[in-house]
Structures are given as structure tokens and as C-alpha cells.
CSV table of C-alpha atoms and ligand atoms in Angstrom, one decimal:
chain,number,residue,atom,x,y,z
A,1010,MET,CA,100.1,122.1,-89.2
A,1011,SER,CA,101.9,119.3,-91.0
A,1012,ASP,CA,105.4,120.3,-89.9
A,1013,CYS,CA,104.6,121.0,-86.2
A,1014,ILE,CA,106.2,118.5,-83.8
A,1015,PHE,CA,103.5,118.9,-81.1
A,1016,CYS,CA,100.7,118.4,-83.6
A,1017,LYS,CA,102.4,115.2,-84.5
A,1018,ILE,CA,102.6,114.2,-80.8
A,1019,VAL,CA,98.9,115.1,-80.5
A,1020,GLU,CA,98.1,112.9,-83.5
A,1021,GLY,CA,100.3,110.0,-82.2
A,1022,GLU,CA,102.5,110.3,-85.3
A,1023,ILE,CA,105.7,110.5,-83.1
A,1024,PRO,CA,106.1,108.9,-79.7
A,1025,SER,CA,105.8,110.6,-76.4
A,1026,THR,CA,105.0,109.7,-72.8
A,1027,ILE,CA,101.4,110.9,-72.4
A,1028,VAL,CA,100.4,111.5,-68.8
A,1029,TYR,CA,97.0,113.1,-69.4
A,1030,GLU,CA,94.5,113.7,-72.2
A,1031,ASP,CA,91.0,115.0,-72.6
A,1032,ASP,CA,88.9,116.4,-75.4
A,1033,ALA,CA,90.9,119.7,-75.6
A,1034,VAL,CA,94.5,118.9,-74.5
A,1035,VAL,CA,97.3,116.4,-74.3
A,1036,ALA,CA,100.0,116.4,-71.5
A,1037,PHE,CA,103.3,114.6,-72.1
A,1038,GLU,CA,106.7,114.4,-70.6
A,1039,ASP,CA,109.3,117.0,-71.8
A,1040,LEU,CA,112.1,115.4,-73.9
A,1041,ASN,CA,114.7,117.3,-71.9
A,1042,PRO,CA,113.5,117.6,-68.4
A,1043,GLN,CA,114.8,120.5,-66.4
A,1044,MET,CA,113.2,119.4,-63.1
A,1045,PRO,CA,112.2,116.1,-61.5
A,1046,VAL,CA,108.7,116.9,-62.9
A,1047,HIS,CA,108.7,118.5,-66.3
A,1048,THR,CA,105.5,117.9,-68.2
A,1049,LEU,CA,104.1,119.9,-71.2
A,1050,VAL,CA,100.5,120.6,-71.7
A,1051,VAL,CA,99.3,121.5,-75.2
A,1052,PRO,CA,95.9,122.2,-76.8
A,1053,LYS,CA,95.1,119.6,-79.4
A,1054,LYS,CA,94.3,122.4,-81.8
A,1055,HIS,CA,97.3,124.3,-83.2
A,1056,TYR,CA,98.0,127.8,-81.9
A,1057,ASP,CA,101.4,129.3,-82.4
A,1058,ASN,CA,101.5,130.8,-78.9
A,1059,ILE,CA,99.4,132.4,-76.1
A,1060,GLY,CA,98.8,135.5,-78.3
A,1061,ASP,CA,97.2,133.5,-81.1
A,1062,GLY,CA,93.6,134.3,-80.4
A,1063,ILE,CA,92.9,131.2,-78.3
A,1064,PRO,CA,89.3,130.9,-77.1
A,1065,ASP,CA,88.8,131.2,-73.3
A,1066,THR,CA,87.5,127.6,-73.1
A,1067,GLU,CA,90.6,126.1,-74.7
A,1068,LEU,CA,93.0,128.4,-72.7
A,1069,GLY,CA,91.1,127.4,-69.5
A,1070,ALA,CA,91.4,123.7,-70.5
A,1071,VAL,CA,95.2,124.0,-70.8
A,1072,PHE,CA,95.6,125.6,-67.4
A,1073,ASN,CA,93.1,123.3,-65.7
A,1074,ALA,CA,95.0,120.3,-67.2
A,1075,ALA,CA,98.3,121.8,-65.8
A,1076,ASN,CA,96.7,121.8,-62.4
A,1077,LYS,CA,95.6,118.2,-62.9
A,1078,VAL,CA,99.0,117.1,-64.0
A,1079,ALA,CA,100.5,118.7,-60.8
A,1080,ALA,CA,98.1,116.8,-58.7
A,1081,MET,CA,98.8,113.5,-60.6
A,1082,LYS,CA,102.5,114.1,-60.1
A,1083,GLY,CA,102.1,114.8,-56.4
A,1084,ILE,CA,103.5,118.3,-56.5
A,1085,ALA,CA,100.3,120.3,-56.1
A,1086,GLU,CA,101.0,120.9,-52.4
A,1087,SER,CA,104.8,121.1,-52.5
A,1088,GLY,CA,104.7,123.6,-55.3
A,1089,TYR,CA,105.2,124.0,-59.0
A,1090,ARG,CA,105.6,126.5,-61.8
A,1091,VAL,CA,103.6,126.9,-65.0
A,1092,ILE,CA,105.7,128.6,-67.6
A,1093,VAL,CA,104.6,129.7,-71.1
A,1094,ASN,CA,107.5,130.8,-73.2
A,1095,THR,CA,106.3,133.2,-75.9
A,1096,ASN,CA,108.4,134.2,-79.0
A,1097,ASP,CA,112.1,134.8,-79.3
A,1098,ASP,CA,113.2,136.7,-76.2
A,1099,ALA,CA,111.5,134.0,-74.1
A,1100,GLN,CA,113.3,131.2,-76.1
A,1101,GLN,CA,110.1,129.7,-77.4
A,1102,SER,CA,111.5,126.9,-79.6
A,1103,VAL,CA,108.3,125.0,-80.5
A,1104,HIS,CA,105.7,127.2,-82.0
A,1105,HIS,CA,102.6,125.3,-80.8
A,1106,LEU,CA,101.3,126.7,-77.5
A,1107,HIS,CA,102.5,124.7,-74.6
A,1108,VAL,CA,102.8,125.2,-70.9
A,1109,HIS,CA,105.6,123.8,-68.9
A,1110,VAL,CA,104.6,122.2,-65.5
A,1111,LEU,CA,107.8,122.2,-63.4
A,1112,GLY,CA,108.3,120.9,-59.9
A,1113,GLY,CA,109.6,118.2,-57.6
A,1114,ALA,CA,112.4,120.3,-56.1
A,1115,PRO,CA,112.8,123.8,-54.7
A,1116,MET,CA,113.3,126.5,-57.3
A,1117,ASN,CA,115.1,129.8,-57.1
A,1118,SER,CA,112.9,132.7,-56.0
A,1119,GLY,CA,111.7,134.7,-58.9
A,1120,SER,CA,114.1,133.3,-61.5
A,1121,PRO,CA,112.6,131.4,-64.5
A,1122,ALA,CA,113.4,127.8,-64.1
A,1123,LEU,CA,114.3,127.3,-67.7
A,1124,ASP,CA,117.0,130.0,-67.8
A,1125,GLU,CA,119.9,127.6,-67.6
A,1126,ALA,CA,118.4,125.2,-70.1
A,1127,ASP,CA,119.7,127.1,-73.1
B,13,LIG,P1,110.0,126.0,-75.3
B,13,LIG,O1,111.4,126.5,-75.2
B,13,LIG,O2,109.1,126.7,-74.3
B,13,LIG,O3,109.5,126.1,-76.8
B,13,LIG,O4,110.1,124.5,-75.0
B,13,LIG,C1,109.9,123.4,-75.8
B,13,LIG,C2,110.1,122.2,-75.1
B,13,LIG,O5,109.7,121.1,-75.9
B,13,LIG,C3,111.5,121.9,-74.6
B,13,LIG,O6,111.6,121.9,-73.2
B,13,LIG,C4,111.8,120.5,-75.2
B,13,LIG,C5,110.5,120.0,-75.6
B,13,LIG,N1,110.5,119.2,-76.8
B,13,LIG,C6,111.0,119.6,-78.0
B,13,LIG,N2,110.8,118.6,-78.9
B,13,LIG,C7,110.1,117.6,-78.2
B,13,LIG,C8,109.7,116.3,-78.6
B,13,LIG,O7,109.8,115.8,-79.8
B,13,LIG,N3,109.1,115.5,-77.7
B,13,LIG,C9,108.9,116.0,-76.4
B,13,LIG,N4,108.3,115.1,-75.5
B,13,LIG,N5,109.4,117.2,-76.0
B,13,LIG,C10,110.0,118.0,-76.9
């Protein structure tokens, strides 16, 4: 999609700090980090959100990449959250499926880590 900012990041048309890439996904640092580790993982192909008919293989690639990012960042053992904001009530602001990988410090029990970001 020509007006999608994450498509532009995937295509290298706008800069980002890429931390992982494979055939299916790109992972890059969030512009406004809410935690010491805050990386986004996106499928290279555009999907609006998790309800957009994503093939199992691509969905699996996104979550496997999230796990790899956590390992690369050294938070796999200490703990991390993978958050997928979907549509308005969840404050999805970029409508290209992305998962937030958040960690590097203790988080509140049961409360979404991004609540205070908005
Ligand atoms: P969400 O609310 O789940 O749609 O989160 C979108 C995230 O995307 C938000 O944490 C900030 C991040 N973001 C928005 N624009 C850019 C950008 O141009 N570059 C990067 N690296 N991150 C962005």
C-alpha cells in the first residue's frame, strides 16, 4: 500500500533501525519506545491487522521472529510481552499488522504495557 508507513519501512523508503529480517518479516525499533526494549515485527506483505486473513505461515513467521528478537535483545529469560493492538479500542495507530516486543524491565501484572503511551 503506497501510503502505509510500515510498507515504506519494509521497502527501505523511510529509515528505521532494523534488528532482524528474513523472507517474511522485518523487525525494527519503535520510534517511541515505551520500554528499554521495544521492537516491532511486521510481515513484509501488507495486512491491515491480525484479522486480515493472514496465512498461518506468515502469522507464524511474525511470532517466531518476535521470539528471535527477544533472544537477540537478551530478554527471552527475564521476560517480555508480545502485544498486537487491533483496531480503534486497542489504539491501533498504524494499520499494517505489527507486534510489539516489549521488555527489559518489570511490567505491571496484567496491565497492557502501552496503556500510558496514549
Ligand atoms: P500501534 O498503536 O500498535 O499501532 O503502534 C504503532 C507503533 O508504531 C507506535 O508504537 C509508534 C510506532 N511508529 C509509528 N510510526 C513509526 C515510524 O515511522 N517508525 C518507527 N520505527 N516506528 C513508528
